[in-house]
Structure formats: C-alpha cells, structure tokens
Short mmCIF file of C-alpha atoms in Angstrom, two decimals:
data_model
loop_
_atom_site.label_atom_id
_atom_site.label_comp_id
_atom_site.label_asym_id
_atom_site.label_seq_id
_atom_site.Cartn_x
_atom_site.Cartn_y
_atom_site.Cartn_z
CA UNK A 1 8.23 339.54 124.85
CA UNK A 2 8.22 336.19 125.26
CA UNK A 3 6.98 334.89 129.05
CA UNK A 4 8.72 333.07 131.34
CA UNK A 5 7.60 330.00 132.92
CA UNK A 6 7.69 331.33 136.61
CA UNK A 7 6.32 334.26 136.06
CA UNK A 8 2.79 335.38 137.23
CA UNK A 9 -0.65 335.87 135.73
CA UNK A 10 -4.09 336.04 136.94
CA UNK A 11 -6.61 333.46 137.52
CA UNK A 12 -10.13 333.76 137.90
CA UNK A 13 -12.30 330.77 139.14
CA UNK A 14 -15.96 330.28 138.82
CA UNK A 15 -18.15 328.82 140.70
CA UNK A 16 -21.77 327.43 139.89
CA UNK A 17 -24.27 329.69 141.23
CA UNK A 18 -27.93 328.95 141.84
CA UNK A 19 -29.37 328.52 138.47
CA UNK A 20 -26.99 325.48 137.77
CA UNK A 21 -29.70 322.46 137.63
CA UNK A 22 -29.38 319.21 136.01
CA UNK A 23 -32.02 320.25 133.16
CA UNK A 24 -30.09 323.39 132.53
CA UNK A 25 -30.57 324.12 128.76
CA UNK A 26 -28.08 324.83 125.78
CA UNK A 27 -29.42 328.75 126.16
CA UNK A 28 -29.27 329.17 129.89
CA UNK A 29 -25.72 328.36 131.56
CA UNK A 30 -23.94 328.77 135.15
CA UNK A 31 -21.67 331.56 135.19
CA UNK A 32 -20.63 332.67 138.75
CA UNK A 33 -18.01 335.49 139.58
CA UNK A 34 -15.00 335.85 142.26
CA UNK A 35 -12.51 338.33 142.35
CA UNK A 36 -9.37 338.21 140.39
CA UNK A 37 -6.36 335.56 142.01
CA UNK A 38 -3.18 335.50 141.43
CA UNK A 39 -0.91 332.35 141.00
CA UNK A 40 1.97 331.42 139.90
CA UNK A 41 3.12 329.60 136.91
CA UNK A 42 4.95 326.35 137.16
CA UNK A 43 8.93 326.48 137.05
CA UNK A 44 9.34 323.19 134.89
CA UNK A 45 13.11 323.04 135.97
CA UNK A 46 12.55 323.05 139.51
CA UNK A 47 10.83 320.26 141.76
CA UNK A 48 7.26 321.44 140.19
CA UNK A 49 4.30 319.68 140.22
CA UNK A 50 5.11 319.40 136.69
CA UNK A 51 9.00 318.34 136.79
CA UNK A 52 7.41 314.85 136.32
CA UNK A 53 3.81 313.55 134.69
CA UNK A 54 2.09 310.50 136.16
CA UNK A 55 -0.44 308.92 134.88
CA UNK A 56 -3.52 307.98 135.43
CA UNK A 57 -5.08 306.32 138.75
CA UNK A 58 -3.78 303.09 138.53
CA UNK A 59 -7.35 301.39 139.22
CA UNK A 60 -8.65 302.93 135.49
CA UNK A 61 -6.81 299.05 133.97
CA UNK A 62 -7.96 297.40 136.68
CA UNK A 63 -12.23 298.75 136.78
CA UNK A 64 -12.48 299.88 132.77
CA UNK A 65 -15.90 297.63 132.28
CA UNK A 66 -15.39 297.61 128.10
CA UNK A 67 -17.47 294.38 127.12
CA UNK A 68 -14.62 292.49 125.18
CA UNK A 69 -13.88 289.06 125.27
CA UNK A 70 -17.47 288.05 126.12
CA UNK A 71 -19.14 288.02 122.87
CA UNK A 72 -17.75 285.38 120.55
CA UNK A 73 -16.71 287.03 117.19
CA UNK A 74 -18.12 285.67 113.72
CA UNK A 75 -19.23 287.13 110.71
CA UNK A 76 -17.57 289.17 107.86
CA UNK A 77 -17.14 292.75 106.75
CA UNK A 78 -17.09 294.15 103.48
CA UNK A 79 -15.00 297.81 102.84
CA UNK A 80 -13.02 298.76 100.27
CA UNK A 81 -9.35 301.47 100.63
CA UNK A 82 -8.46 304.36 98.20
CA UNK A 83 -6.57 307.30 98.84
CA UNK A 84 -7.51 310.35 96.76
CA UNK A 85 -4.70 312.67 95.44
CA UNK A 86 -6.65 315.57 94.31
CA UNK A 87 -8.24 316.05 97.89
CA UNK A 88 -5.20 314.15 99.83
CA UNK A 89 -7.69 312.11 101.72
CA UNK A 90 -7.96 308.37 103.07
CA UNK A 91 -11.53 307.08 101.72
CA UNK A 92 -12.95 303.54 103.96
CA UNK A 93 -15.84 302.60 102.23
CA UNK A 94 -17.58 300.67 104.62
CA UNK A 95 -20.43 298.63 102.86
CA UNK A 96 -21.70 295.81 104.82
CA UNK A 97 -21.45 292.99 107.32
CA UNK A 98 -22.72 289.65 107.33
CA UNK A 99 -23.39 287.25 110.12
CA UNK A 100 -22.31 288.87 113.41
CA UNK A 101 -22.68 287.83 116.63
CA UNK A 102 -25.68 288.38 118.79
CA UNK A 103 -24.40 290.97 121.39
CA UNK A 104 -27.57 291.12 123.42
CA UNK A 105 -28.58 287.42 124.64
CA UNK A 106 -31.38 288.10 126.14
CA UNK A 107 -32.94 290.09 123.22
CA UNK A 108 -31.54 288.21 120.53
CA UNK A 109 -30.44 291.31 119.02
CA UNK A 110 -27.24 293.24 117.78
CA UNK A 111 -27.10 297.04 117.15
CA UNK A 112 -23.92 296.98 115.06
CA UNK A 113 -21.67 300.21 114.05
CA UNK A 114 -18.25 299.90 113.09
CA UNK A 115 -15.70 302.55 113.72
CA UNK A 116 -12.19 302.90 112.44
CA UNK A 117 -9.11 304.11 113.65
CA UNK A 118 -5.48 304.92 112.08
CA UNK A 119 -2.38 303.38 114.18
CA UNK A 120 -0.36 304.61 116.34
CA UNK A 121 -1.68 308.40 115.38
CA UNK A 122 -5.38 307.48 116.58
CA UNK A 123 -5.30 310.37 119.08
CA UNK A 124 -3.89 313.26 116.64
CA UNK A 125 -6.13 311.61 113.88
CA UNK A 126 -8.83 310.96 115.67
CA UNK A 127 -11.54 308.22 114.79
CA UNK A 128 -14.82 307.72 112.41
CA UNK A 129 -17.67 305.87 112.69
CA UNK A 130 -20.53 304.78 110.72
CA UNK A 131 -24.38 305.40 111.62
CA UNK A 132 -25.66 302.38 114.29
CA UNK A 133 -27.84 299.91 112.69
CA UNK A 134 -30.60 298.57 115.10
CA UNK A 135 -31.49 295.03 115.22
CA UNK A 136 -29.73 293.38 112.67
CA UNK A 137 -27.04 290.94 112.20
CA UNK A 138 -26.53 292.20 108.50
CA UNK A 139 -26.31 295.43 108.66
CA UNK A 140 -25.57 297.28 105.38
CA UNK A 141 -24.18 300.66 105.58
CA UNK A 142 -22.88 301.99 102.55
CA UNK A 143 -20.54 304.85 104.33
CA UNK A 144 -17.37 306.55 103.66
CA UNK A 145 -15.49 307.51 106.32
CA UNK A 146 -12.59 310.01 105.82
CA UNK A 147 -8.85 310.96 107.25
CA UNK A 148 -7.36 313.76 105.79
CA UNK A 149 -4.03 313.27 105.70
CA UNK A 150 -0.55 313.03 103.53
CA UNK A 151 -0.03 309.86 101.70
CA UNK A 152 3.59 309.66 103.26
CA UNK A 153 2.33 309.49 106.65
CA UNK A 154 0.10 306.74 105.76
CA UNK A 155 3.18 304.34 104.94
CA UNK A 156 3.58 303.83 109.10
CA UNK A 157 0.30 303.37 109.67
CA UNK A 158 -1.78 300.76 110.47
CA UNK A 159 -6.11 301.08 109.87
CA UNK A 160 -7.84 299.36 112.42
CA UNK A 161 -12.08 298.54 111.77
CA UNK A 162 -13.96 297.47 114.15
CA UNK A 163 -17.59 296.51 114.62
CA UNK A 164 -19.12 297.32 117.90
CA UNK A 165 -23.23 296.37 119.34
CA UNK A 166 -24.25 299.92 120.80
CA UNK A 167 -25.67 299.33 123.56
CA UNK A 168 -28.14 301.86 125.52
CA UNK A 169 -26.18 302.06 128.42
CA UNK A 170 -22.59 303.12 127.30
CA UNK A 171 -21.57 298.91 127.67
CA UNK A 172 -20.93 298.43 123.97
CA UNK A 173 -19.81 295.37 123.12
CA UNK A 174 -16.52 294.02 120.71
CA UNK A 175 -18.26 292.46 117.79
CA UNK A 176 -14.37 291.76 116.08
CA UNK A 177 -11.95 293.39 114.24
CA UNK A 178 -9.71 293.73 110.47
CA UNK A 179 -6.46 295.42 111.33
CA UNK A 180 -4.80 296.61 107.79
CA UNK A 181 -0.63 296.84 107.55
CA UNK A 182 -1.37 299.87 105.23
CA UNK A 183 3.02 300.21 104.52
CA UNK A 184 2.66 297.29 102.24
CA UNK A 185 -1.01 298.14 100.91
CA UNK A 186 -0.17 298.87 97.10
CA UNK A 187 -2.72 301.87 96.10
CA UNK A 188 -1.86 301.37 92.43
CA UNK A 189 -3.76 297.80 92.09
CA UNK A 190 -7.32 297.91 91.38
CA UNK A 191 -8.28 294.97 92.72
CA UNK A 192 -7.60 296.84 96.60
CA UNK A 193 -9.69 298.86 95.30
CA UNK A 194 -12.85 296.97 95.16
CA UNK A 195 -15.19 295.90 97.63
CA UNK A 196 -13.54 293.05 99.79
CA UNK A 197 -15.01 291.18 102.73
CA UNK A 198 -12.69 289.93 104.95
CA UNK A 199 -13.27 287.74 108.23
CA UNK A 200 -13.79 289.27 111.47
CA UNK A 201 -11.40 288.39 114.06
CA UNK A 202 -11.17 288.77 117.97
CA UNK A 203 -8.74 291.11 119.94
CA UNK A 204 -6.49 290.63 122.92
CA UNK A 205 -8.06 292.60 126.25
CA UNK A 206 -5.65 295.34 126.42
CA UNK A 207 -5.87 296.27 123.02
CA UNK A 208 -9.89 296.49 123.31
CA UNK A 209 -9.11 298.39 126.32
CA UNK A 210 -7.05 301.23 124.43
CA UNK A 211 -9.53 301.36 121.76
CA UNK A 212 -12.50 301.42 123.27
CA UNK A 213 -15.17 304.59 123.43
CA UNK A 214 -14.48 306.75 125.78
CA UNK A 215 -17.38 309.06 125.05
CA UNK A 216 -18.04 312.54 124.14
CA UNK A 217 -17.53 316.06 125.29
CA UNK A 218 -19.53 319.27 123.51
CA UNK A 219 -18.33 322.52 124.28
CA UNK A 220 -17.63 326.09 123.48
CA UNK A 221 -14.64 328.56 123.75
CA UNK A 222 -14.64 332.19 124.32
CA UNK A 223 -11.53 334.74 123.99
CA UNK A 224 -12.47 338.21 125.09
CA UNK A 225 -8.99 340.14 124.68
CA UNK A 226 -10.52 343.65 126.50
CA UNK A 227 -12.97 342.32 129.66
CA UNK A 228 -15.39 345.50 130.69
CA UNK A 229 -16.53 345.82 133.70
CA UNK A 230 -14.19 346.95 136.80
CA UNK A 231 -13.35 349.93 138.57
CA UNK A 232 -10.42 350.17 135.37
CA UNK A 233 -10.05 348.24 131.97
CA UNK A 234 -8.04 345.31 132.24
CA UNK A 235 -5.13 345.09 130.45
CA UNK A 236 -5.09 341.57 129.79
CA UNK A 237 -8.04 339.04 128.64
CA UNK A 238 -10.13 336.07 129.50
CA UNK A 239 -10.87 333.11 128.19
CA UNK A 240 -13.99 331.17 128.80
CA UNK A 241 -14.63 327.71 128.79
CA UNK A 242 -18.73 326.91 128.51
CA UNK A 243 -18.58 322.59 129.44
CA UNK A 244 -21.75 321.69 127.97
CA UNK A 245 -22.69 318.16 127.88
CA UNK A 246 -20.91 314.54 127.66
CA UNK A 247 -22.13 311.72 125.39
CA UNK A 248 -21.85 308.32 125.00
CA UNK A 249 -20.02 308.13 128.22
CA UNK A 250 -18.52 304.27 129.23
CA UNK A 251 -19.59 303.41 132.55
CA UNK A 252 -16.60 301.98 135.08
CA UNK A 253 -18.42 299.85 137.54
CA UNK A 254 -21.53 298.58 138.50
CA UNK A 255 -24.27 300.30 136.51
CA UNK A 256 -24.38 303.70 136.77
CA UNK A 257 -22.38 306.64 136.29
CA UNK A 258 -21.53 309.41 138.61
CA UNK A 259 -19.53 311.89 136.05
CA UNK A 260 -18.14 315.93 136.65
CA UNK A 261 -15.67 317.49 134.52
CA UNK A 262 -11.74 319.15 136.16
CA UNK A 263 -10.38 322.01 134.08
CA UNK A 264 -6.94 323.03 134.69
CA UNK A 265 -5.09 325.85 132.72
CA UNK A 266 -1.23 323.90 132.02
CA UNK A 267 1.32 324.99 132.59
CA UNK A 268 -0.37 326.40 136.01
CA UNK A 269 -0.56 323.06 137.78
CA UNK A 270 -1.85 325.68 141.29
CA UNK A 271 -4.94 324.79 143.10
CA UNK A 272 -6.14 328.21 142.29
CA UNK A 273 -6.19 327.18 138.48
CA UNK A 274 -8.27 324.18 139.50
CA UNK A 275 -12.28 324.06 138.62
CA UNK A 276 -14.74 321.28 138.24
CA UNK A 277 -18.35 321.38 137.33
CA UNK A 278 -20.77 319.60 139.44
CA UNK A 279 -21.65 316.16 139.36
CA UNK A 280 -24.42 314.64 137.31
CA UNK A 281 -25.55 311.43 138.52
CA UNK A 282 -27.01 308.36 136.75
CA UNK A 283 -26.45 308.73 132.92
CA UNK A 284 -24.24 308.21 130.56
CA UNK A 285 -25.74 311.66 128.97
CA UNK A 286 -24.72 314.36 131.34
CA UNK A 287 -25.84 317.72 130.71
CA UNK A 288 -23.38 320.27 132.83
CA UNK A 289 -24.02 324.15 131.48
CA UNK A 290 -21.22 325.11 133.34
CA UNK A 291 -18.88 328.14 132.16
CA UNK A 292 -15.49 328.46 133.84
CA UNK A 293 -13.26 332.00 133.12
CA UNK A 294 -9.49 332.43 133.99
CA UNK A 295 -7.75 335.51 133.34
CA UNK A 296 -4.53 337.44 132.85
CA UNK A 297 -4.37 336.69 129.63
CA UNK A 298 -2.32 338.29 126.71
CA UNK A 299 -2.11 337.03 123.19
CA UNK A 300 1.34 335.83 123.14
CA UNK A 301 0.24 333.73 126.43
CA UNK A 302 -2.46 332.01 124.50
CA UNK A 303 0.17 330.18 122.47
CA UNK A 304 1.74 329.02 125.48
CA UNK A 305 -1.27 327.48 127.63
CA UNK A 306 -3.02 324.32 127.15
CA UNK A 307 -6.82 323.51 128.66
CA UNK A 308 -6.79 320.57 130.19
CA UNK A 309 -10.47 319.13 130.51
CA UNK A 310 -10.90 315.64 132.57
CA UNK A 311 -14.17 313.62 133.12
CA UNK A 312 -14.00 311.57 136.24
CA UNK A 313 -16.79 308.77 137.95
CA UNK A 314 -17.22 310.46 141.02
CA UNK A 315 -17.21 308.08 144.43
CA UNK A 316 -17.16 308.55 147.97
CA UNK A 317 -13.83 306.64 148.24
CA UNK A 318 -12.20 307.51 145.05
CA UNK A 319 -12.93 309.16 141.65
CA UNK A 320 -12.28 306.92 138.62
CA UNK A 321 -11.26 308.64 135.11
CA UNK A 322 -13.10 308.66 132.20
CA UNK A 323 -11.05 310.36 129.64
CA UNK A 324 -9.78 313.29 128.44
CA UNK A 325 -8.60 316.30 125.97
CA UNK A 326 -6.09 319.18 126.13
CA UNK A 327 -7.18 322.31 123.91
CA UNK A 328 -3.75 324.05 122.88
CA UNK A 329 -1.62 324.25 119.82
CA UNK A 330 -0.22 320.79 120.12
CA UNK A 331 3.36 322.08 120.05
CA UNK A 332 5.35 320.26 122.41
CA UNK A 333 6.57 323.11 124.07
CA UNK A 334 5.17 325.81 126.23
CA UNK A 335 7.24 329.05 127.16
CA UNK A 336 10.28 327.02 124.98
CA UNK A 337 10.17 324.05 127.11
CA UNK A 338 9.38 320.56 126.20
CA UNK A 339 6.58 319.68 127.76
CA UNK A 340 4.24 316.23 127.59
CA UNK A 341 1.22 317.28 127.86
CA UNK A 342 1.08 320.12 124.83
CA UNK A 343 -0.16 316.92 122.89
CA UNK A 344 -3.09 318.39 121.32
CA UNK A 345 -4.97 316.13 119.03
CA UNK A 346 -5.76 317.97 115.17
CA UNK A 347 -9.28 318.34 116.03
CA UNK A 348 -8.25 320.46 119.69
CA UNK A 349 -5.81 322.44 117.98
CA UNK A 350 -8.35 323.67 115.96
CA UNK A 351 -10.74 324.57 118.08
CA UNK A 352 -8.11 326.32 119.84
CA UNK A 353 -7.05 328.08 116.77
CA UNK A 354 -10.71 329.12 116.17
CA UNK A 355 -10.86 330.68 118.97
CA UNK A 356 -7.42 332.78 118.83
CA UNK A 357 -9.20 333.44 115.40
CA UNK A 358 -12.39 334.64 116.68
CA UNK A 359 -11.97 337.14 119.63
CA UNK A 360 -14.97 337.95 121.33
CA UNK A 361 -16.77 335.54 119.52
CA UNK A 362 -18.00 331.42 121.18
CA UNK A 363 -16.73 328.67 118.86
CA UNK A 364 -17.82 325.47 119.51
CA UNK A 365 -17.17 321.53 118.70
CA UNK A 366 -17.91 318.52 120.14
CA UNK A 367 -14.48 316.30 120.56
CA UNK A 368 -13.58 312.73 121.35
CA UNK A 369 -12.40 311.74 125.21
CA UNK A 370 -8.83 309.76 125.01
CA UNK A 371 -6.53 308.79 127.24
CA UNK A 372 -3.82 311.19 128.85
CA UNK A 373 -1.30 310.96 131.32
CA UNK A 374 -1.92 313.98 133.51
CA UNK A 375 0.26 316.29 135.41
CA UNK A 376 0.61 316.45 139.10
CA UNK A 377 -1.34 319.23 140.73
CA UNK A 378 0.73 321.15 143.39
CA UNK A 379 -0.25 322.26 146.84
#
C-alpha cells in the first residue's frame, strides 16, 4: 500500500568515527553507528519546509570565480554532426582546433579540452568531453563524443561546444564557443556531415556561469532490504550511501577550497535526516570515505525518496555551494505529489535503478555536480 506523505519511517544517522582521516583509502571507509530515530515525513500540503523550494544562497552569482570574459577568444574548431539510426545516438566528432588563445600568460601555454552540451536538457543529458591536451594551441583530438537519445527530441535542441584551458587548480578558463540550432540542422545533406571548422566565438557572463564545471562526485550505493544485527530482524531496510571523493572541483573565492558534502533523504526535509561528511581543506581533489545509512525502508518507499547530495565551500561566516545531484527515479512526483526536486538527471536515475536492482550488493558511478534549487530544511 501506497505511503502517505506524513506518515513515519525511521532514520538512522552516521557519524564519522575515529578512523575517518583525510588519506582514508578507496578500501577503508568511516562507518559510525547510532540508534534508530524516528522522524517524520514532510506533509507537502501543509506549511512544510517543503510547501515552497528556494534556491540557492544568493551569494553563489555573486562569488562563482569561472574565468570567462578574461581570455580573449580566437581560433577555430573543426567537428563534424551525424545522428545514427541503427544505435539512435548523436555522434560529435570533435577533430581539431587551430589557433586558440593563450589561457596561461605567464606560461605562454594553453591546456585545451572542449566539452559539449545539449540545450535546455544539459542536466537530464548530461555533458561529454574530450581528453585535455597539454601545451598546445592546436590541439588535435580526433574524439567522438556521444548522446543517446531519440531523434525527435533532438529537433528542440540546441548543441553547445566549447573549448576550455584546464587549469591545475579547478580555474579553467573560456577559450570560446559554436552553439548549433540543431531544429533546422538537415541530417540528410552530406555536406553536414563532413568535417567543418567553424570560428570560435565569445559568450555573455551568465551563460559561462550556467555552463561552467562544477566538478565531480564518485560514489557508491548500497540497498540491504533485511539489516542483521539487533535484538530482532528489522522489518524494513537500509540504504547506504558510501561519499567517496570529489573531482575537478571549481574553487569560489580566493584560492583555496574548503569543501564537505550534506545528504538529505527528500521528501524528509527533518534535521534528523540531515548528515554531512567532514570537511577537507585545500584541494580541489577531496577524498571523504564517508558512509552515511538511513533506515525504515520498504521497497515501495524506495520509489518515493530522492538522495539529495550537496557540496558546499565551507567558511566561518557562511558556506558557499558548489553543486549538486539528487539520486531518485526522476519522476516528478513522490507519494503522488508533484514535487520539484524529483528531477533526477538519466545518469542518477540509473544509478538509483541499479541499486533497487542489486539488493545487498554496492553499485557505484561517478556523476556530474549541477545546479539545483534546494528545499528548505525544517526545524
């Protein structure tokens, strides 16, 4: 029977315990215990933590350090388009470049990769990238990158390339841009076929803002349907959420990087469904090895529930955001309400559905940080 939204299941939080250090490895994780609490599930319909989303701390706009603007775009980029029927895919070849700017003054050097994106469904389509090339304003790559995805949806879409200097310390800089209408591309001439090169142009700010890397996260997922251990058998499950590492992280101000990760179970905006891991200071890198469990779980519930997973810049005075994912099935709804935040991108749905799939069993993935507008917590 289906669950109400104001009706109760269990929580369990955990804690880092001793072993937790910052050179924790991949085989060695914090897992710390409490005993099981109860909390409540948010009422959507009443005056919930959840009856309205905001979004994130205004000073995100304001701080985001994204080096854009302050490179002067030149140079070219050569890629050809084909969509393929038989395996209902979106082929970029990206070839080449020629003649970019130098990103890096002071080393005369650019370490060029270009990444593409499809508009407006980058976050439920997700974005590829070639390899980096290192010191070269030529770099040839000779990659395809691939979307699957139907043909018809392609007709709204827009596919943004870009070509980006990675830098070492998570500042990469806007090398320019070709933005492609692809609802007028015609896929039956050859000639858009070929290899074009096309001129690389410059972008306003706030678009470079929304695009811009926002890093990393690698972790792992664990449903174990019949917990042992306790006085009785439970008769619900856990799930358990091992936070590994970040990548690739974008630092927000100054030059360094203070970064922990919040995991909240939606639709349970409670503090009691509230963990974090610790914070890692001074990289872009951060290795956390920190396993969270919550349960009261049933299988029915796990269709309902959403893990929402935030990296933030910790600071004495306030903590910045970093970005973002929500591991559900990306339905919309959640207990057959209409809900924002059950946005799940294709990539963590399926990790969510892996895990459903795989009782008793870790699956892992490493997913992109995006954006989200993020529900109120309530007291």
């Amino acid at each position: 029977m289906q669950r109400s939204l104001n009706s109760e299941y269990g929580a369990r939080r955990v804690h880092s315990d001793d072993r937790e250090t910052d050179t924790a490895s991949d085989s060695s994780y914090s897992l710390g215990r409490i005993k099981k609490s109860p909390s409540s599930l948010t009422n959507l319909s009443g005056s919930s933590g959840l009856a309205s989303l905001s979004s994130v701390s205004t000073s995100v706009m304001s701080v985001y350090s994204g080096d854009f603007g302050n490179v002067d775009v030149k140079g070219n980029i050569q890629f050809a388009i084909d969509y393929v029927e038989q395996l209902k895919e979106l082929h970029v070849f990206i070839a080449q470049c020629r003649d970019l700017a130098v990103a890096d003054v002071k080393k005369n050097r650019s370490d060029p990769y270009v990444k593409i994106y499809l508009l407006p469904e980058k976050y439920k389509l997700g974005k590829r990238k070639t390899s980096v090339k290192k010191k070269t304003l030529n770099p040839v790559y000779n990659e395809i990158l691939r979307y699957k995805v139907d043909k018809a949806l392609l007709a709204s879409q827009r596919l943004n390339i870009s070509v980006w200097h990675n830098d070492t310390f998570g500042r990469n800089s806007f090398l320019g841009e070709v933005d492609i209408d692809l609802g007028v591309w015609d896929w039956d001439d050859r000639q858009n076929k070929q290899m074009i090169w096309y001129p690389l142009k410059p972008r306003a700010p706030l678009a470079a803002l929304e695009l811009e890397n926002r890093g990393e996260i690698k972790l792992a997922l664990q449903y174990i349907p019949h917990p042992v251990g306790g006085k009785k058998p439970s008769a619900t499950g856990e799930v358990h959420i091992w936070v590994k590492e970040c990548s690739d992280l974008p630092i927000l101000r100054g030059n360094k990087l203070n970064s922990f990760v919040k995991c909240t179970i939606l639709p349970d905006t409670s503090r009691k469904s509230r963990q974090k891991t610790r914070a890692v200071a001074k990289t872009t890198n951060p290795v956390f090895n920190h396993t969270m469990v919550y349960d009261g779980f049933k299988p029915e519930d796990l269709k309902e529930a959403c893990v929402e997973l935030t990296v933030w810049d910790h600071n004495k005075l306030v903590n910045h955001f970093v970005g973002g994912l929500r591991i559900g099935l990306g339905t919309g709804k959640s207990y057959g309400t209409a809900v924002d935040w059950m946005d799940s991108t294709l990539d963590e749905t399926s990790l969510w559905e892996r895990m459903i799939g795989s009782p008793d069993q870790w699956v892992e993935d490493t997913l992109p940080l995006r954006m989200l507008t993020i529900a109120k917590m309530a007291k």
